[in-house]
mmCIF file of N, CA, C and O in Angstrom:
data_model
loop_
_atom_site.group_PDB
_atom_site.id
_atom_site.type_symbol
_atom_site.label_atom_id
_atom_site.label_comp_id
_atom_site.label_asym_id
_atom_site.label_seq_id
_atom_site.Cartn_x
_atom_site.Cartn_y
_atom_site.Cartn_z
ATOM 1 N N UNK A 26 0.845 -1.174 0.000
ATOM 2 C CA UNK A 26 0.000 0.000 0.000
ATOM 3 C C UNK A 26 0.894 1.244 0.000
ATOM 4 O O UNK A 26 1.948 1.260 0.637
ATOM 5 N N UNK A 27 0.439 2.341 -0.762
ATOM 6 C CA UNK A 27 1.212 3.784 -0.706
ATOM 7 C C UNK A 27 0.521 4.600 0.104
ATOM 8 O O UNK A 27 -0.690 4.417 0.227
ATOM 9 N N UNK A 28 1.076 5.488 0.693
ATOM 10 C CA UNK A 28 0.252 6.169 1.463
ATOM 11 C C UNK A 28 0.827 7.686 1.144
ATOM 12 O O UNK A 28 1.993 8.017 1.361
ATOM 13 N N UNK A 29 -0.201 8.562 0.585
ATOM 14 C CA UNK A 29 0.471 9.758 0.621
ATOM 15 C C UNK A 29 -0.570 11.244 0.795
ATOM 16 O O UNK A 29 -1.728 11.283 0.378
ATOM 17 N N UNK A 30 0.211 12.535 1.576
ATOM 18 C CA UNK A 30 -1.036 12.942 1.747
ATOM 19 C C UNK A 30 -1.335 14.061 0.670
ATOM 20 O O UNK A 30 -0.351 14.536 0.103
ATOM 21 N N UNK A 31 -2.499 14.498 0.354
ATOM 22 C CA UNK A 31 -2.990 15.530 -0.353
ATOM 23 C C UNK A 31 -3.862 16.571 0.021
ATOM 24 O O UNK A 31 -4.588 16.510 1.013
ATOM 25 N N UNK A 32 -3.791 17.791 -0.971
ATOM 26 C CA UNK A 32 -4.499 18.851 -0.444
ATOM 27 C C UNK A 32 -5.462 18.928 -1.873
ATOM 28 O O UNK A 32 -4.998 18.669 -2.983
ATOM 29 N N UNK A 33 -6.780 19.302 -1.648
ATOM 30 C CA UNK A 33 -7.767 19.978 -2.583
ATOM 31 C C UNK A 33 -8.204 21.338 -1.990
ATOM 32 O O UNK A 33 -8.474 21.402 -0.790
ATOM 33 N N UNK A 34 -8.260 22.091 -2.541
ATOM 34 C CA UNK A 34 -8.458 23.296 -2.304
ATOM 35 C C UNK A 34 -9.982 23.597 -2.897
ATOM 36 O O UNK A 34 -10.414 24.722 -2.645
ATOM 37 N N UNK A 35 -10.513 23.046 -3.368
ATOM 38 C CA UNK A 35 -11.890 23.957 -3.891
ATOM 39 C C UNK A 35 -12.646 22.512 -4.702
ATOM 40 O O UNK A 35 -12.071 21.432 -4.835
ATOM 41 N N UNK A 36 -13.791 22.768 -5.089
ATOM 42 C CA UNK A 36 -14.662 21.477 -5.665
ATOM 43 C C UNK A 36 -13.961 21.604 -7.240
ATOM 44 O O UNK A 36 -13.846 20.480 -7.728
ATOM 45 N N UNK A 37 -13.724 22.125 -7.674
ATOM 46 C CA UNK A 37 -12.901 21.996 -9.019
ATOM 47 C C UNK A 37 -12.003 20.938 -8.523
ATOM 48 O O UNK A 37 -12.425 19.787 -8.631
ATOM 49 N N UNK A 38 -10.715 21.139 -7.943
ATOM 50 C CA UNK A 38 -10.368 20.366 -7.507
ATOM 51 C C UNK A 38 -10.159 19.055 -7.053
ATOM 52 O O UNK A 38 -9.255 18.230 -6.924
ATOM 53 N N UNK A 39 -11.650 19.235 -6.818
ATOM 54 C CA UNK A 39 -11.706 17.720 -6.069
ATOM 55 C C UNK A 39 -12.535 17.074 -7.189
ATOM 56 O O UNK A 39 -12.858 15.905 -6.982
ATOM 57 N N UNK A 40 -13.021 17.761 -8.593
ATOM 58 C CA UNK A 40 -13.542 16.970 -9.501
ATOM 59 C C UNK A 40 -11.996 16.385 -10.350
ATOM 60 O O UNK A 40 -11.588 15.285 -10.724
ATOM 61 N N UNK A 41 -11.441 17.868 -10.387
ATOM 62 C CA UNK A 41 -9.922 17.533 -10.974
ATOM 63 C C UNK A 41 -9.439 15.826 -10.307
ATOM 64 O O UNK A 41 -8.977 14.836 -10.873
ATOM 65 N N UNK A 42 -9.723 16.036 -9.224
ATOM 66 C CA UNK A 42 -9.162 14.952 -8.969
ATOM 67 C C UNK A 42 -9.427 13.243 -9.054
ATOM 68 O O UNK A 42 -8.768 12.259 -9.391
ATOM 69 N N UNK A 43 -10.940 13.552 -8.484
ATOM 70 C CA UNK A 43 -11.520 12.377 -9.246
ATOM 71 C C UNK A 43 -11.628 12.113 -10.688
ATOM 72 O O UNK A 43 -11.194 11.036 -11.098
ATOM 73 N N UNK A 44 -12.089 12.856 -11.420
ATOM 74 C CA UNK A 44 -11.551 12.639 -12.800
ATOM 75 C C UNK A 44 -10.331 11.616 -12.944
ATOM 76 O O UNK A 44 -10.447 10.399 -13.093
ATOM 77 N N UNK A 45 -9.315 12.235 -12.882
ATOM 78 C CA UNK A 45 -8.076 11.523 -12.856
ATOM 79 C C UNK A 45 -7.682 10.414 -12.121
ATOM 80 O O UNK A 45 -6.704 9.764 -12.490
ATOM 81 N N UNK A 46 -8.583 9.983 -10.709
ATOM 82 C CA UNK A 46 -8.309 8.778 -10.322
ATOM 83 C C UNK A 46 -8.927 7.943 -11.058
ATOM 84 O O UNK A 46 -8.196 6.985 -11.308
ATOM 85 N N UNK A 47 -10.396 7.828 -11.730
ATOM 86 C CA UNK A 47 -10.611 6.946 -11.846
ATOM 87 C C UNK A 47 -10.655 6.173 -13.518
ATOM 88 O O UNK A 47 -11.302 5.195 -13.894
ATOM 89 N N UNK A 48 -9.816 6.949 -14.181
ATOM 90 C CA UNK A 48 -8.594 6.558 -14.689
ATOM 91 C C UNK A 48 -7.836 4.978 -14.993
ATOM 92 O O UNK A 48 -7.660 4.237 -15.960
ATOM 93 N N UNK A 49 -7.481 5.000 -13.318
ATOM 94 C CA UNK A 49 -6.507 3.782 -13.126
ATOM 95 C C UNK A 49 -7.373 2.987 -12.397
ATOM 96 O O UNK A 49 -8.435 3.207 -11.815
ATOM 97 N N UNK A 50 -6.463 1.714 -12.615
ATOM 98 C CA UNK A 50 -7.254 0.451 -12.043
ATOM 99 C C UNK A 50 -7.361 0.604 -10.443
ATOM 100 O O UNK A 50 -8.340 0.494 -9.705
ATOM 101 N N UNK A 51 -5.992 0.900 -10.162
ATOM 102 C CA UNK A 51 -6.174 1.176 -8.560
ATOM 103 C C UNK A 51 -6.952 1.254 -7.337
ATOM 104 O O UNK A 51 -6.625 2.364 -6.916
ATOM 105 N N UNK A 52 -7.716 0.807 -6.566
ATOM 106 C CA UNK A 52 -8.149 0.642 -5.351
ATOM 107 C C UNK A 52 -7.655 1.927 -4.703
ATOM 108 O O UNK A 52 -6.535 2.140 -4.238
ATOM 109 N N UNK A 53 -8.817 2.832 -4.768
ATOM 110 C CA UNK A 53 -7.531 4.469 -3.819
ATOM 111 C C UNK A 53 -8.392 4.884 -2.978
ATOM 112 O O UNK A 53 -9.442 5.143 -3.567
ATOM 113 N N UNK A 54 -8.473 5.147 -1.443
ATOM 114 C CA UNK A 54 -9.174 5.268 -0.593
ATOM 115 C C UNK A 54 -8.575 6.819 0.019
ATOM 116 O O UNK A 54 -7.348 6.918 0.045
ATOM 117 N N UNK A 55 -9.290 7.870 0.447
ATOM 118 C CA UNK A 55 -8.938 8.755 0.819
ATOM 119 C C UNK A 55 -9.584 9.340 2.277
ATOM 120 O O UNK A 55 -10.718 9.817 2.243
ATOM 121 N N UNK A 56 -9.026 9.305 3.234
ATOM 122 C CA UNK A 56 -9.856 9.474 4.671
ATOM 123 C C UNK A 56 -9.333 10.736 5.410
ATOM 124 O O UNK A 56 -8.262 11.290 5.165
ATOM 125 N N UNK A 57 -10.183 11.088 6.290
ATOM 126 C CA UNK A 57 -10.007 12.369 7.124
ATOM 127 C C UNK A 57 -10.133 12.415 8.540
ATOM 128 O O UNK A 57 -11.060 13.129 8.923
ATOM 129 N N UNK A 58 -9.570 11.943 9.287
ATOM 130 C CA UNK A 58 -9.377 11.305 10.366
ATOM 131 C C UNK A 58 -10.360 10.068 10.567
ATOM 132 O O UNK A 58 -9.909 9.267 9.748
ATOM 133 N N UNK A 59 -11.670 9.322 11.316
ATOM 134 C CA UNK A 59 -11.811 8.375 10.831
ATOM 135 C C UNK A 59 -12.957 8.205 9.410
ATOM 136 O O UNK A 59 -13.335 7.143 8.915
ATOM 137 N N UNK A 60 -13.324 9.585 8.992
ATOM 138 C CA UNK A 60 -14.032 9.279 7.483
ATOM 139 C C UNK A 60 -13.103 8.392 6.252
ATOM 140 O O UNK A 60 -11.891 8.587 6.152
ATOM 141 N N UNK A 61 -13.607 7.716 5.629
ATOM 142 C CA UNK A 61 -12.984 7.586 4.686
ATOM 143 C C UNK A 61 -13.661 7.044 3.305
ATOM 144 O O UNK A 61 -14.433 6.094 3.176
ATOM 145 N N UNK A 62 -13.189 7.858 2.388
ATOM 146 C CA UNK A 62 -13.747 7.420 1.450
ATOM 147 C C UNK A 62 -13.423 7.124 0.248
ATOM 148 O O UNK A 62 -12.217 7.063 0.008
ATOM 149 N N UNK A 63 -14.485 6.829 -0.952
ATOM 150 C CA UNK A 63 -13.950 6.245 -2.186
ATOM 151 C C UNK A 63 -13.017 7.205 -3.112
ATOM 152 O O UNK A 63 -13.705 8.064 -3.664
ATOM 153 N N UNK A 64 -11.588 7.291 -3.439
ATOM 154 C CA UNK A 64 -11.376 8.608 -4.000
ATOM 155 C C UNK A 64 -12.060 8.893 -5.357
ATOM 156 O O UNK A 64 -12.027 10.023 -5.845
ATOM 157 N N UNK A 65 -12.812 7.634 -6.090
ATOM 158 C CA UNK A 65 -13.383 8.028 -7.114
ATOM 159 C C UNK A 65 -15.105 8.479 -7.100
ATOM 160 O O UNK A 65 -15.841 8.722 -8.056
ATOM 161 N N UNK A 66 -15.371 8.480 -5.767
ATOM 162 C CA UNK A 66 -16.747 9.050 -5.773
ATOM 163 C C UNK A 66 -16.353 10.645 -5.556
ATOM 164 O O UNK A 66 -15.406 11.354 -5.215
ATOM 165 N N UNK A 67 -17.486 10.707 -5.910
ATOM 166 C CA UNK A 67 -17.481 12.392 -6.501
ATOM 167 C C UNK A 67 -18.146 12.738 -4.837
ATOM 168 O O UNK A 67 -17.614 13.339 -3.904
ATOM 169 N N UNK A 68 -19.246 12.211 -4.918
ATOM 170 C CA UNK A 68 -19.699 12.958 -3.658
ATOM 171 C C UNK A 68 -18.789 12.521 -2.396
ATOM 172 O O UNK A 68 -18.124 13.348 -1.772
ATOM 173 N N UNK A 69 -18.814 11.421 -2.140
ATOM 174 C CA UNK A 69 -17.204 11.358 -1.208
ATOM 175 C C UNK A 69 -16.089 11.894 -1.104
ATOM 176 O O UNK A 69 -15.307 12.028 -0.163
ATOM 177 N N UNK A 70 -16.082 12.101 -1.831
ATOM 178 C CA UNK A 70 -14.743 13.579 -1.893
ATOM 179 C C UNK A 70 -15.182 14.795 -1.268
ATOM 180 O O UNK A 70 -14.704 15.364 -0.287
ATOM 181 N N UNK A 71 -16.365 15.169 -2.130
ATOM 182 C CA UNK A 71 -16.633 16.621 -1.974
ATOM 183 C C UNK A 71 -17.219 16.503 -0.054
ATOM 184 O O UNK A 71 -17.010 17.457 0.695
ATOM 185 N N UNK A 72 -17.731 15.565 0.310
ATOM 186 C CA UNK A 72 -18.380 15.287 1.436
ATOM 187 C C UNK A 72 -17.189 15.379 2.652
ATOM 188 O O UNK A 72 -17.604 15.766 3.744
ATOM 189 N N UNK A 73 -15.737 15.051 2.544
ATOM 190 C CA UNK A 73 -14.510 15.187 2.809
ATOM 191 C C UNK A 73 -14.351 16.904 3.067
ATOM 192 O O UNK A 73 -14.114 17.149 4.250
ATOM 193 N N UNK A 74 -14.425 17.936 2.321
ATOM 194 C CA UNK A 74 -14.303 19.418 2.433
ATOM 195 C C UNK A 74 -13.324 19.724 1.633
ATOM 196 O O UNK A 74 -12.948 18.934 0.767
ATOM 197 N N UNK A 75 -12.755 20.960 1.818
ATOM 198 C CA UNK A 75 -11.900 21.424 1.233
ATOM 199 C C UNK A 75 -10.633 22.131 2.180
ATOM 200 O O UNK A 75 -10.814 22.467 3.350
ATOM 201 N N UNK A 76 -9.481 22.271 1.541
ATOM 202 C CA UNK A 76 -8.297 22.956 1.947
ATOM 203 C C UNK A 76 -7.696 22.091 3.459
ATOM 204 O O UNK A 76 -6.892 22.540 4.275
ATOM 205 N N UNK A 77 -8.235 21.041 3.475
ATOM 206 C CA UNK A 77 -7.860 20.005 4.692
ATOM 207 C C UNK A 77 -6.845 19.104 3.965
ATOM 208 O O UNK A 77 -6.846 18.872 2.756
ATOM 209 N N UNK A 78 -5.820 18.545 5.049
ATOM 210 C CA UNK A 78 -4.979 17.678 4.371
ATOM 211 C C UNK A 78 -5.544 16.115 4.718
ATOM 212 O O UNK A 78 -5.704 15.596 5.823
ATOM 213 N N UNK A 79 -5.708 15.738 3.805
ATOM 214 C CA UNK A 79 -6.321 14.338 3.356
ATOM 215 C C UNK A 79 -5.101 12.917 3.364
ATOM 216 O O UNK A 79 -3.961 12.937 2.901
ATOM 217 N N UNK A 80 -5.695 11.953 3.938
ATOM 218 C CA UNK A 80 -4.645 10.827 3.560
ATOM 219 C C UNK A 80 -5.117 9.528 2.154
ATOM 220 O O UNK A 80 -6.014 8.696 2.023
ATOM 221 N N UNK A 81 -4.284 9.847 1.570
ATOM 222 C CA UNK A 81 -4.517 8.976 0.496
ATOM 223 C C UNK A 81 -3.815 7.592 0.471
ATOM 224 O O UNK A 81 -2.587 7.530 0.518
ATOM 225 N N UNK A 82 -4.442 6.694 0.410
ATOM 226 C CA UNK A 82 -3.990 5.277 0.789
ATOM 227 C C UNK A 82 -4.345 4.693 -1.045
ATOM 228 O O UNK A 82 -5.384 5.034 -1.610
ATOM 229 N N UNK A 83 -3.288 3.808 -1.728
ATOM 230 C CA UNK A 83 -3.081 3.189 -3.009
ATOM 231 C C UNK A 83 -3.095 1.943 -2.704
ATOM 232 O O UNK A 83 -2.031 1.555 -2.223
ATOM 233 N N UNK A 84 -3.928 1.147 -2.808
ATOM 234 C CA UNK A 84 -3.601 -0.552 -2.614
ATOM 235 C C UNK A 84 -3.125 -0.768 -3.819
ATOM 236 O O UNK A 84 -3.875 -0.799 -4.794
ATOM 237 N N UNK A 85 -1.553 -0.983 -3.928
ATOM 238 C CA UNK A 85 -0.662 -1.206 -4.591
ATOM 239 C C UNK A 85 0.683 -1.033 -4.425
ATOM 240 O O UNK A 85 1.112 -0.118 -3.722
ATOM 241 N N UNK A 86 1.428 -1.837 -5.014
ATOM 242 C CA UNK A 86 2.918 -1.783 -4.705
ATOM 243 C C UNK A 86 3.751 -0.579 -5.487
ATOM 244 O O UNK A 86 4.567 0.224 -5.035
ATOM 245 N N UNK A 87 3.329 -0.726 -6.595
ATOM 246 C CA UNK A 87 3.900 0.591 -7.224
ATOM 247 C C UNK A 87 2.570 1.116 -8.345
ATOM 248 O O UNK A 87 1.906 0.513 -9.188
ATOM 249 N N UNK A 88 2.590 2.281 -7.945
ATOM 250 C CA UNK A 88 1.834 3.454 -9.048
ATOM 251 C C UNK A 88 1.928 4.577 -9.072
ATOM 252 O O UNK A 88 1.126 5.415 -8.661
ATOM 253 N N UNK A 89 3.331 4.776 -9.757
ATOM 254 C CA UNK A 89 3.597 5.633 -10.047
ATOM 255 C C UNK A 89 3.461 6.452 -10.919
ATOM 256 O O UNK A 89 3.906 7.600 -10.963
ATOM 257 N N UNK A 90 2.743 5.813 -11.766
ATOM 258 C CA UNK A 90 1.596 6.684 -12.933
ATOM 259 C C UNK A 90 0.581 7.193 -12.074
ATOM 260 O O UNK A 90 1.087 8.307 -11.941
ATOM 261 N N UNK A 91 -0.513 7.254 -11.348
ATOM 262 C CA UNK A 91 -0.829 7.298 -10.742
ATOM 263 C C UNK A 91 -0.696 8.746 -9.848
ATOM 264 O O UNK A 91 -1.432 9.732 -9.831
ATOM 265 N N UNK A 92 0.682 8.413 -9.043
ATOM 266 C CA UNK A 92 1.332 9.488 -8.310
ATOM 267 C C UNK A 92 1.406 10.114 -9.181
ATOM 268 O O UNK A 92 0.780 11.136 -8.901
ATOM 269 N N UNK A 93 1.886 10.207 -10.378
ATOM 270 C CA UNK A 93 2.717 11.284 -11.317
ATOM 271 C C UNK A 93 1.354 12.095 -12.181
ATOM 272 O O UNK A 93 1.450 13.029 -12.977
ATOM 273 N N UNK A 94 0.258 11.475 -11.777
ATOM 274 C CA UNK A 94 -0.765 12.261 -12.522
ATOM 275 C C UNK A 94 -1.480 13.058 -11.199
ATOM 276 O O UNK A 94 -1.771 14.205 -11.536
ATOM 277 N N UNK A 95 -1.766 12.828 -10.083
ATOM 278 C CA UNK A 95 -1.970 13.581 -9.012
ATOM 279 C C UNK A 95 -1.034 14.314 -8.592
ATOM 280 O O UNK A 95 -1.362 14.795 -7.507
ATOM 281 N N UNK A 96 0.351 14.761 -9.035
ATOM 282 C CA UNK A 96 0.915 15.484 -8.390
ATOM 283 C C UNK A 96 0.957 16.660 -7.928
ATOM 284 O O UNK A 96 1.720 17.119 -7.077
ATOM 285 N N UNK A 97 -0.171 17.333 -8.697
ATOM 286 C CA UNK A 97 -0.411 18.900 -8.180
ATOM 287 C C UNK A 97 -1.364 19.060 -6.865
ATOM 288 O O UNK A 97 -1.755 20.008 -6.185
ATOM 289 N N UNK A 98 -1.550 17.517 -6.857
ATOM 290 C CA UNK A 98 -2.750 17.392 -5.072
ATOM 291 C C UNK A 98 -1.974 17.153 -4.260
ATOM 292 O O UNK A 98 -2.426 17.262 -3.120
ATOM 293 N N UNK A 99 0.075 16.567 -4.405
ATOM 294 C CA UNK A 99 0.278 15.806 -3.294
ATOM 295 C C UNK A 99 0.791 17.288 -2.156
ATOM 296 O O UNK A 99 0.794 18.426 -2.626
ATOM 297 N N UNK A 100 1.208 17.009 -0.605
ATOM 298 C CA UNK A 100 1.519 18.018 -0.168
ATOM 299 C C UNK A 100 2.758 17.149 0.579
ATOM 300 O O UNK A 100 2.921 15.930 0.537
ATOM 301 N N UNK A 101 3.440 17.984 1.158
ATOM 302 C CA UNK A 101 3.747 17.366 2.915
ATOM 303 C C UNK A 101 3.251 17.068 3.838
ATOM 304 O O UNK A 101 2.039 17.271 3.922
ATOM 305 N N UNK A 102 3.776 16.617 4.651
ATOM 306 C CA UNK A 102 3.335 16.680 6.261
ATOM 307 C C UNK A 102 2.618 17.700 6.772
ATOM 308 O O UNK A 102 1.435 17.538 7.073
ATOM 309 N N UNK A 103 3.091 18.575 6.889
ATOM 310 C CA UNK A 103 2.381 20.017 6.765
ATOM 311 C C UNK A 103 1.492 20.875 6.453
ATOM 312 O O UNK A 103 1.318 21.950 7.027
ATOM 313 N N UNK A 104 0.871 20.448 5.516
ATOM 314 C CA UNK A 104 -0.024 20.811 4.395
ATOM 315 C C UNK A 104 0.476 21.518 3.136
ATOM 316 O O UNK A 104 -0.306 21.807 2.230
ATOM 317 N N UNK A 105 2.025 21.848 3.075
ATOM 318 C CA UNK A 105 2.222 22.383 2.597
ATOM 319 C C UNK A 105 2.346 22.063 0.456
ATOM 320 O O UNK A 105 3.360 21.396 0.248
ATOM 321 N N UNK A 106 1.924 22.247 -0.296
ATOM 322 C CA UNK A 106 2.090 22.159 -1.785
ATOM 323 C C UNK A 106 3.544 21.487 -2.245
ATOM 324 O O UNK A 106 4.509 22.251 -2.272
ATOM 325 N N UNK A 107 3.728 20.190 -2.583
ATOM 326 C CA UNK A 107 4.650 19.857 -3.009
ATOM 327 C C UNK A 107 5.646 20.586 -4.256
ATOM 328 O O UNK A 107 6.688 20.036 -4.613
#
């Protein structure tokens, strides 16, 4: 599993983003302390909020396509914009 965290800033965003997860075959779960949800549902996302740092969990060993197409969501620890 990958675990990495992300920021959405606004419902664009978080369509931006689903859009693009569901994409890949991947299993991608995204939670907010204990919410968690489907990253390819639309309303699960948006139901999540905005400008919060999110944990994104990949059931997979490597996807790095994947990573490399979300990269403008990933952040730090911090919240800060990769």
């Amino acid at each position: 599993m990958i675990s990495k965290n992300i920021i959405l800033r606004d419902q664009k965003q978080v369509m931006e983003f689903v859009d693009t997860v569901v994409q890949f075959p991947y299993a991608v779960e995204v939670s907010l302390g204990r919410e968690t949800m489907d990253a390819k549902s639309v309303l699960g996302m948006l139901a999540l909020g905005f400008n919060r740092v999110l944990n994104m969990n990949i059931q997979a060993d490597n996807a790095d396509d994947l990573l490399e197409a979300v990269s403008q969501f990933l952040c730090t620890q911090f919240g800060q914009a990769v």
